[in-house]
mmCIF file of C-alpha atoms in Angstrom:
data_model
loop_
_atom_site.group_PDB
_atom_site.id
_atom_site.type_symbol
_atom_site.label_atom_id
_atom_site.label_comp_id
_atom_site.label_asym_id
_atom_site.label_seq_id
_atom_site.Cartn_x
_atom_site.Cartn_y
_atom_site.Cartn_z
ATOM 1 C CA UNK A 1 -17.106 -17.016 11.903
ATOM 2 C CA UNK A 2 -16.071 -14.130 10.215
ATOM 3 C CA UNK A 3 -13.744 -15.132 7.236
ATOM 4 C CA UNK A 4 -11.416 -12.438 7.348
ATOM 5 C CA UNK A 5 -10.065 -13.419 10.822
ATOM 6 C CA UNK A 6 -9.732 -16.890 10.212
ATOM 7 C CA UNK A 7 -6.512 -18.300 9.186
ATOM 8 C CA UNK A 8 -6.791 -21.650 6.836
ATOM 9 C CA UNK A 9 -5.092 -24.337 5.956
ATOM 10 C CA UNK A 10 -5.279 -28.546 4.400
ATOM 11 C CA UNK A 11 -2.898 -30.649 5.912
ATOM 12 C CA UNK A 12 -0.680 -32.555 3.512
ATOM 13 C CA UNK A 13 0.493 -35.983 4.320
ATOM 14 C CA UNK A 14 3.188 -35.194 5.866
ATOM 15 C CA UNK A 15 1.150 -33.177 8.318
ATOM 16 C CA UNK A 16 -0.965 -36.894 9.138
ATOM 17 C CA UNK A 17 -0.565 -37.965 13.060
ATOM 18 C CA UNK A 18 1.040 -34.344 13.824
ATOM 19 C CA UNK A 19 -0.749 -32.404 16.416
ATOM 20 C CA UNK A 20 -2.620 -29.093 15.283
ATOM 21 C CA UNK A 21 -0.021 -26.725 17.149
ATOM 22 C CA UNK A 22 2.817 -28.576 16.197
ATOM 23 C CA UNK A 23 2.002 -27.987 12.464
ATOM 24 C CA UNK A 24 1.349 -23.863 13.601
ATOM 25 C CA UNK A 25 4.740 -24.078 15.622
ATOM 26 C CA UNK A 26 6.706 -25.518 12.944
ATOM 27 C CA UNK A 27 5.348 -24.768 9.608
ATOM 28 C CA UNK A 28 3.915 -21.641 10.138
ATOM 29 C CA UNK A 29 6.284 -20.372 13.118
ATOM 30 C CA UNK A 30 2.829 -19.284 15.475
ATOM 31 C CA UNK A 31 4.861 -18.467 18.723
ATOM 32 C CA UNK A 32 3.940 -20.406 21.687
ATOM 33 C CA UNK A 33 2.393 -17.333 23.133
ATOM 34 C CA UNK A 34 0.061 -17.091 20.534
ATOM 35 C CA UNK A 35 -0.913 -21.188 20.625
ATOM 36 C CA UNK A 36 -1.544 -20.343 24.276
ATOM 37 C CA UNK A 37 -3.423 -17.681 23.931
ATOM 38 C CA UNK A 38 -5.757 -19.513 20.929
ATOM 39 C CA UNK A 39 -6.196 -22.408 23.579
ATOM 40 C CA UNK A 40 -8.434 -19.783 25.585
ATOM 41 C CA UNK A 41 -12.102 -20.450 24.246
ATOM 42 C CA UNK A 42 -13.393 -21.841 20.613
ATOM 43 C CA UNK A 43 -10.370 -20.585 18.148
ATOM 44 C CA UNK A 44 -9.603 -23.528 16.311
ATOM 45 C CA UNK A 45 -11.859 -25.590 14.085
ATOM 46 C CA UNK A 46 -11.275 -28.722 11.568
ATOM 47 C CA UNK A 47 -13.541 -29.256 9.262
ATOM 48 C CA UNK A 48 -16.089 -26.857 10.915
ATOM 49 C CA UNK A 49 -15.641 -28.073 13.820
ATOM 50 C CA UNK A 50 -13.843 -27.261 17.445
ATOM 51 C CA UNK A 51 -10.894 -29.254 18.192
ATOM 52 C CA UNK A 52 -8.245 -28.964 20.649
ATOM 53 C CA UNK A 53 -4.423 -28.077 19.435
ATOM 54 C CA UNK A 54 -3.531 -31.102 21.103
ATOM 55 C CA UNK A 55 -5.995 -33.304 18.845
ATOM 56 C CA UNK A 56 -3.823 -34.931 16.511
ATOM 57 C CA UNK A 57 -4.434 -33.998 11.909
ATOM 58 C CA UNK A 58 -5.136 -36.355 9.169
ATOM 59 C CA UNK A 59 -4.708 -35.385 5.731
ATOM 60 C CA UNK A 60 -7.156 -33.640 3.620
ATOM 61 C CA UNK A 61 -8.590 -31.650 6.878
ATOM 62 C CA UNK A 62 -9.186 -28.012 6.747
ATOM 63 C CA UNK A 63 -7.758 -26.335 10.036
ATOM 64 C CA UNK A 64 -9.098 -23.163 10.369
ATOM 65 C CA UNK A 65 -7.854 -20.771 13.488
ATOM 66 C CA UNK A 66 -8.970 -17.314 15.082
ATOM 67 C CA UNK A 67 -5.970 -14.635 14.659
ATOM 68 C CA UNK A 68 -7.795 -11.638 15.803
ATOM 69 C CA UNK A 69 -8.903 -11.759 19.286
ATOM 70 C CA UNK A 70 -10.861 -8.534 20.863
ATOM 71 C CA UNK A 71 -8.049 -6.649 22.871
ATOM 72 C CA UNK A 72 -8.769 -3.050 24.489
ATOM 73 C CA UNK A 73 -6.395 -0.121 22.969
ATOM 74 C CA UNK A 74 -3.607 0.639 25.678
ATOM 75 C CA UNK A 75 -3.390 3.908 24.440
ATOM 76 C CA UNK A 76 -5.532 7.105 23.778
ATOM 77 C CA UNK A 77 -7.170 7.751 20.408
ATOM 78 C CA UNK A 78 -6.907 11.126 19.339
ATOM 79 C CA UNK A 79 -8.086 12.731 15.736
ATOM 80 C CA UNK A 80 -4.693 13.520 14.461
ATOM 81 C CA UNK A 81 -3.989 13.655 10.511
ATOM 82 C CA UNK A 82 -2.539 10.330 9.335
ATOM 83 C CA UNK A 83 -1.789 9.205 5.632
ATOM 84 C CA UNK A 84 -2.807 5.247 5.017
ATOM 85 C CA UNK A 85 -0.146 3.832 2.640
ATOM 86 C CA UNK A 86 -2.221 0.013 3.142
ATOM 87 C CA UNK A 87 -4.639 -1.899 5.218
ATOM 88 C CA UNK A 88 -6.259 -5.237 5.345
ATOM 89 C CA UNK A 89 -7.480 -7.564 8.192
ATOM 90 C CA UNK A 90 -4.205 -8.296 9.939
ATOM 91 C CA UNK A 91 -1.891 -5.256 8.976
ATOM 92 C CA UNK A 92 -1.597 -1.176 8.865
ATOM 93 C CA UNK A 93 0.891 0.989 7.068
ATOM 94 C CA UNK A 94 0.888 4.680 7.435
ATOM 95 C CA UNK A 95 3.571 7.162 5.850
ATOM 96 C CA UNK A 96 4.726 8.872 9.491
ATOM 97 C CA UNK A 97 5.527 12.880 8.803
ATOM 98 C CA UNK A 98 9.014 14.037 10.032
ATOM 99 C CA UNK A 99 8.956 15.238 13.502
ATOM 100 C CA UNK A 100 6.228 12.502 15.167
ATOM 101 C CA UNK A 101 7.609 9.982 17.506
ATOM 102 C CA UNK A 102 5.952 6.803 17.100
ATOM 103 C CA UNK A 103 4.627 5.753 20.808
ATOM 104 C CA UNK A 104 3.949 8.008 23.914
ATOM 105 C CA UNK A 105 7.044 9.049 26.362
ATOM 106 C CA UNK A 106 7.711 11.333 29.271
ATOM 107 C CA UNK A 107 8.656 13.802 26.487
ATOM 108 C CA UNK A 108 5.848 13.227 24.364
ATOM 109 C CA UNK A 109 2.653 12.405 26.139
ATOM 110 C CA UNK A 110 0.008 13.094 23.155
ATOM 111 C CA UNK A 111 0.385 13.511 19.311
ATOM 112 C CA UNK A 112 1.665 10.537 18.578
ATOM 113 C CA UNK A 113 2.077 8.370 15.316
ATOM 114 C CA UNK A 114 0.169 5.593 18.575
ATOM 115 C CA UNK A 115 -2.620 8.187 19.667
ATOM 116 C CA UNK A 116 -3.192 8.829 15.575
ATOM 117 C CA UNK A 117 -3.553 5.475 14.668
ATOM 118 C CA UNK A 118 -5.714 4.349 17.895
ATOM 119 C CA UNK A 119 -7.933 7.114 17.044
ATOM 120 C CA UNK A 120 -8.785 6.207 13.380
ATOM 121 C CA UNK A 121 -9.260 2.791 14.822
ATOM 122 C CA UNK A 122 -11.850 4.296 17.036
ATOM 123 C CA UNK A 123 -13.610 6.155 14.402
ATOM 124 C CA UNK A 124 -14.422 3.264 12.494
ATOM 125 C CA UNK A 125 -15.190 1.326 15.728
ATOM 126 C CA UNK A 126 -12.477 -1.030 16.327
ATOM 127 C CA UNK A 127 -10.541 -1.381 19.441
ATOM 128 C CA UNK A 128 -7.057 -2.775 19.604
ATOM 129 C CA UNK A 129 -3.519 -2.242 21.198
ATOM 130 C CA UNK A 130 -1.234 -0.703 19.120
ATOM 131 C CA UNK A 131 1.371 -3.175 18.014
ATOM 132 C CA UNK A 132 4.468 -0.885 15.948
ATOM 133 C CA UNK A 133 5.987 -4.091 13.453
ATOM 134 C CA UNK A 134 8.299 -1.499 13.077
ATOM 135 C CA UNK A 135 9.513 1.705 14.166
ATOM 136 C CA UNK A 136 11.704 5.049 13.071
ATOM 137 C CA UNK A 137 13.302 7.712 14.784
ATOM 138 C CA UNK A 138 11.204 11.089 15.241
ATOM 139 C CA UNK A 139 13.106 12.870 12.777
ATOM 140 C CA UNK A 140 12.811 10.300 10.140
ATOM 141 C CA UNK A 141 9.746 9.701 7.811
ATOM 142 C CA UNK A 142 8.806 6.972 5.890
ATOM 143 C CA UNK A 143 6.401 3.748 6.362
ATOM 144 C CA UNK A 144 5.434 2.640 9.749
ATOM 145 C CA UNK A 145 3.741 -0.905 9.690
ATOM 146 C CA UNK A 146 1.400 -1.691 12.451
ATOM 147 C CA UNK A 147 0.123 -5.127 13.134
ATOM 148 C CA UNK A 148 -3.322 -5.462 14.001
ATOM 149 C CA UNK A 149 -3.378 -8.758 16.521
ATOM 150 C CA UNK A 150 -0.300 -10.807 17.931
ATOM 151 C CA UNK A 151 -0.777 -13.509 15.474
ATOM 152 C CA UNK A 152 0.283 -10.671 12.964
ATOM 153 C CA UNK A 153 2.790 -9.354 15.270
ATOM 154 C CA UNK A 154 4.832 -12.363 15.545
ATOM 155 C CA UNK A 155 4.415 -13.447 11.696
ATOM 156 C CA UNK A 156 6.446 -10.261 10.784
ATOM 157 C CA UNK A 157 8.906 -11.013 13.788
ATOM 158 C CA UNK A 158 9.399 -14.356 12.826
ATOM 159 C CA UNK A 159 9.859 -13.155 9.069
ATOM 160 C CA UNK A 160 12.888 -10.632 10.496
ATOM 161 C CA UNK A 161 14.767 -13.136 12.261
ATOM 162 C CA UNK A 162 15.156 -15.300 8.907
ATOM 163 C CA UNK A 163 15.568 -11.505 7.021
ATOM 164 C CA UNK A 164 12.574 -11.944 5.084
ATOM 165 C CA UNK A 165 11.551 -8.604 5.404
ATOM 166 C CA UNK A 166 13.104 -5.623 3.618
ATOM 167 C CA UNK A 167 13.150 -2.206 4.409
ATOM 168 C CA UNK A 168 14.464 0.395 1.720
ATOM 169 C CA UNK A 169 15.480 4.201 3.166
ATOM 170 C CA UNK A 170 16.298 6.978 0.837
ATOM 171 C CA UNK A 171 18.754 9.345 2.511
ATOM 172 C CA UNK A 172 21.217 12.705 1.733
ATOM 173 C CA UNK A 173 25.097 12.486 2.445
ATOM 174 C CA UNK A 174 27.080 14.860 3.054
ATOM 175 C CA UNK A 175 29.831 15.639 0.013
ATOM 176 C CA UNK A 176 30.833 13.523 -3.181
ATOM 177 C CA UNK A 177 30.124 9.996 -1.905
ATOM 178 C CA UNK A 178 32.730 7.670 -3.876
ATOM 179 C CA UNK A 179 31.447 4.524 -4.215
ATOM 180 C CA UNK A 180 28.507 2.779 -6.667
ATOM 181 C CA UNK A 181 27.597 0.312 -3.937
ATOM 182 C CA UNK A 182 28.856 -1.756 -1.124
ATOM 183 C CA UNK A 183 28.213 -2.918 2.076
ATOM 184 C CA UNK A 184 29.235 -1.719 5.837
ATOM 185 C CA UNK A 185 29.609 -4.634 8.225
ATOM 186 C CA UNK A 186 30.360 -2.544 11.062
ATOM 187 C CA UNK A 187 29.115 -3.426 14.383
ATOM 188 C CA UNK A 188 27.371 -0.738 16.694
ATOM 189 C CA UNK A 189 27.088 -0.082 20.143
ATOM 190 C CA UNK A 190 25.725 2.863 22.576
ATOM 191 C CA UNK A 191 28.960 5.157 23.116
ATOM 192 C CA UNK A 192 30.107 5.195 26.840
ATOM 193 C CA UNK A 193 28.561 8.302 28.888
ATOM 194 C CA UNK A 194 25.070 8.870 26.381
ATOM 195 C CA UNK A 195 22.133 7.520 26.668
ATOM 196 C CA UNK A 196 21.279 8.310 22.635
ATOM 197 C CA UNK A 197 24.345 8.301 21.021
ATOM 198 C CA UNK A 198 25.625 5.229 19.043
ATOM 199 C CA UNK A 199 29.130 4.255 17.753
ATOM 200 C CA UNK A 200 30.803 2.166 15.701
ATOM 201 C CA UNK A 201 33.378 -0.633 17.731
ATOM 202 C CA UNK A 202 34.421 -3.620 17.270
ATOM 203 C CA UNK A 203 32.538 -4.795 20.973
ATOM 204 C CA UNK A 204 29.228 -3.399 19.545
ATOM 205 C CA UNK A 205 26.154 -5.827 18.329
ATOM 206 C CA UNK A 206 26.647 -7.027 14.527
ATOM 207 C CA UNK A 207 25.243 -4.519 12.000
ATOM 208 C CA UNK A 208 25.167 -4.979 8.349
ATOM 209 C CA UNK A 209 23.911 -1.958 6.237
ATOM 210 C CA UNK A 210 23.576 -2.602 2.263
ATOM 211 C CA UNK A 211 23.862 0.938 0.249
ATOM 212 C CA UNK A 212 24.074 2.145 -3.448
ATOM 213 C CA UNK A 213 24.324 5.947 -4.413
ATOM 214 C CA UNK A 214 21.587 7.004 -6.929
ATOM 215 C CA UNK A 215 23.013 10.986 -8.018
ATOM 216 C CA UNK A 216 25.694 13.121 -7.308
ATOM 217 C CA UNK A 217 24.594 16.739 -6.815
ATOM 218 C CA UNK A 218 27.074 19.737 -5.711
ATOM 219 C CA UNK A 219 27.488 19.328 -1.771
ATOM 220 C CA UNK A 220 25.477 16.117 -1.258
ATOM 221 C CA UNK A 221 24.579 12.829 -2.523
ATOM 222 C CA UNK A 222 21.095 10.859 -2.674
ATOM 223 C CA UNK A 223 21.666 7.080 -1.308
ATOM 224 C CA UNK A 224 19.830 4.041 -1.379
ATOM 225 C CA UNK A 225 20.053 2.188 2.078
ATOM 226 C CA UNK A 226 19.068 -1.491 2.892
ATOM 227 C CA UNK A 227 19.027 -2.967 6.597
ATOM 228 C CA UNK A 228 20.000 -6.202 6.746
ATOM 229 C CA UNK A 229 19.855 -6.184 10.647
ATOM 230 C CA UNK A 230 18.141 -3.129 12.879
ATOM 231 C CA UNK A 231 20.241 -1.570 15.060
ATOM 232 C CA UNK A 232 18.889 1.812 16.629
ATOM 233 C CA UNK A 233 20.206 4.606 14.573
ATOM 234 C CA UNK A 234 21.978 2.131 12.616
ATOM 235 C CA UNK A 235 22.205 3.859 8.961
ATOM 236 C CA UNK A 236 23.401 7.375 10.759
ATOM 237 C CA UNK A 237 26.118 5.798 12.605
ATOM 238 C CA UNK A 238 27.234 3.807 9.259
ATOM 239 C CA UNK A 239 26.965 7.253 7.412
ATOM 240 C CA UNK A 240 28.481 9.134 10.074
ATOM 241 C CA UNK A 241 31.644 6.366 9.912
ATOM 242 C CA UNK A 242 31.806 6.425 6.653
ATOM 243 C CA UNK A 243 32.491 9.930 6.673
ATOM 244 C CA UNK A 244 29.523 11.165 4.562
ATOM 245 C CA UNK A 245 26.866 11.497 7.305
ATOM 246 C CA UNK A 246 23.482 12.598 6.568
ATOM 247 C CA UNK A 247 22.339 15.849 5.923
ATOM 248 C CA UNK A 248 20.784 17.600 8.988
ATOM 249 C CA UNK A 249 21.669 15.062 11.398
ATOM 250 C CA UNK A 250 23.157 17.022 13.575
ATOM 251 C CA UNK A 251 23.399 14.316 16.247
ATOM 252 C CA UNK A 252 26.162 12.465 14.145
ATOM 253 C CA UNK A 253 27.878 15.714 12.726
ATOM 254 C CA UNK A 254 25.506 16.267 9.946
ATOM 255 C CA UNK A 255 25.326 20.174 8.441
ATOM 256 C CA UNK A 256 21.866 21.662 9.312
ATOM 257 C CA UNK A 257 23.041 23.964 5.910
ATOM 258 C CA UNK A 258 20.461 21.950 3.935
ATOM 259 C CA UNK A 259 17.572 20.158 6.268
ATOM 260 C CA UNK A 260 17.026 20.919 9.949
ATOM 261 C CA UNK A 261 16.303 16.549 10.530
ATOM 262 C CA UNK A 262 18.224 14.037 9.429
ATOM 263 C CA UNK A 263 17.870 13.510 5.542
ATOM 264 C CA UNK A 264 16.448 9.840 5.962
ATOM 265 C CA UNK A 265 13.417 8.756 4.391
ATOM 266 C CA UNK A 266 11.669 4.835 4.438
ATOM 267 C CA UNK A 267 10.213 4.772 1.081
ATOM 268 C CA UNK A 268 10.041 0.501 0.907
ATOM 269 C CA UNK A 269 8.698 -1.879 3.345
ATOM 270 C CA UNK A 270 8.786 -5.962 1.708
ATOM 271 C CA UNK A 271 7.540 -9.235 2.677
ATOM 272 C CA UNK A 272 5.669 -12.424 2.419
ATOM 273 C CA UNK A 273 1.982 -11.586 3.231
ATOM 274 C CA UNK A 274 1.570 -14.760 5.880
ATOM 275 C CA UNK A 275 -1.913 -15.040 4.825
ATOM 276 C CA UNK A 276 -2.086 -15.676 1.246
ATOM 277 C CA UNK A 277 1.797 -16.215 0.899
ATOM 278 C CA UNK A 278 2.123 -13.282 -1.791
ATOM 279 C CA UNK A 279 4.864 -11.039 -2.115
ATOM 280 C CA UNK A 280 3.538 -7.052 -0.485
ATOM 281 C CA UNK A 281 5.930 -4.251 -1.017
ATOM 282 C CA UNK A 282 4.391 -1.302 0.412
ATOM 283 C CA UNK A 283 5.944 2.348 -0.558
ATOM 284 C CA UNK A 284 5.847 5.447 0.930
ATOM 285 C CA UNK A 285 6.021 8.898 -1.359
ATOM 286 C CA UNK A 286 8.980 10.703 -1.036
ATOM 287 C CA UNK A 287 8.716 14.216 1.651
ATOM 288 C CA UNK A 288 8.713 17.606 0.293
ATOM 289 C CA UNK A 289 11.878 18.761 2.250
ATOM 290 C CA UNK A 290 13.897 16.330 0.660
ATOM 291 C CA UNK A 291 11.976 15.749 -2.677
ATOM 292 C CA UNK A 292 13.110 19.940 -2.796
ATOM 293 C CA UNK A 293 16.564 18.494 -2.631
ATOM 294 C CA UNK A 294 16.591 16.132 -5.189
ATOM 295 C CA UNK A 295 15.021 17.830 -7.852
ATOM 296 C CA UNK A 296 17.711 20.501 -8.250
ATOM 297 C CA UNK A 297 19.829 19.952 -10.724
ATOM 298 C CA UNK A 298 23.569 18.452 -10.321
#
């Protein structure tokens, strides 16, 4: 068994008489796709050796599990520039450039941030699908964190529903934004006739957008942002309502006088590793275009 795609564990007494998947289920929130899928050939162990999930744990055991099953790559590799922010067994974070969309489309067949990361996969021969924890909009840079297997997949997804996972942006208002910090509570939804466009209205999906201005400069201000919830587009819209949208946005009525994409940047990704239970906060260096912007002086 290869130690670094095992995932370990002693049962405690209050683990005694519950069966194996019930303790994954409920304690460590494996989805039920996952426990089915481990149920497919030798993937769990106790005590070195096989056992079914249904077998039933006694304290002091050591149940050890297979998260990283052999899975072909559903899309093509290709030898594309890519910047590693972190790696280890179960997870991948890349800094994605401005201008990349993250999976193929109609629109955008190869180049991807998915053909990129398939292909350094490749080159150090591994083979897996390509499994976006999250994702960013073509025009914005910032970390991208890939999970390498399902188990990992649903460990983050499980962490967002709870909103144990933050994600820091840096972005560029327009004008003399007036307040220190605050909140906007303000629920989004797509705007009737587009198939892009979002708005702001009270029928829209419950968004929650946490921001705090960092410096003034003449025309424009630099803005922490913090999503509580993930709604597409979600801190443009808020910006855009707020009546200080983002520079070069021109989507949402941003001036392309300054940046010709949106001035939006995600610089912090944070969460409970689900392996070893420590705290990862993974950071991605700030761009040129907008690191030129911030460095003038006010």
């Amino acid at each position: 068994m290869n130690a670094n795609k095992l995932f370990t564990y002693t049962l405690t007494p209050e683990d005694d008489g519950r069966k194996y998947q019930d303790i994954l289920l409920r304690r460590f929130h494996f989805s039920r796709k996952v426990l089915q899928k481990l149920k497919v050939g030798e993937n769990v162990w106790i005590d070195g050796k096989f056992t079914y999930l249904t077998a039933r744990g006694k304290t002091g055991q050591t149940l050890v599990v297979n998260i990283l099953d052999e899975e072909p790559a559903t899309v093509s590799g290709e030898t594309l520039p890519i910047e590693i922010l972190f790696e280890d067994e179960i997870f991948l974070a890349v800094n994605k450039p401005p201008g990349q969309v993250i999976h193929p489309n109609s629109r955008y067949q190869t180049g991807t941030l998915a053909n990129a990361v398939i292909g350094y996969w490749e080159s150090k021969g591994e083979t897996r699908p390509f499994r976006p924890v999250s994702r960013i909009d073509r025009n914005t840079s910032g970390v991208v964190l890939i999970a390498k297997s399902r188990y990992a997949h649903q460990q983050l997804a499980a962490l967002s529903i709870r909103n144990k996972v933050e994600k820091k942006y840096l972005g560029i208002v327009e004008g003399n934004f007036p307040l220190e910090q605050g909140e906007w509570p303000l629920p989004i939804r797509l705007k009737s006739g587009s198939k892009i466009v979002r708005e702001v209205h009270r029928d829209g999906q419950s968004a929650l957008t946490l921001f705090r201005t960092l410096q003034h400069y003449p025309g424009y201000t630099l803005m922490e942002f913090t999503l509580v919830t993930g709604r597409t587009h979600q801190i443009r819209v808020h910006a855009q309502a707020a009546g200080h949208p983002l520079l070069g946005d021109d989507l949402y009525g941003g001036s392309m006088k300054y940046m010709q994409r949106q001035a939006l940047h995600c610089y912090s990704y944070g969460f409970t590793h689900p392996l070893n239970m420590q705290p990862l906060q993974i950071q991605a260096p700030v761009p040129a275009d907008i690191a030129m912007l911030i460095q003038s002086k006010k």
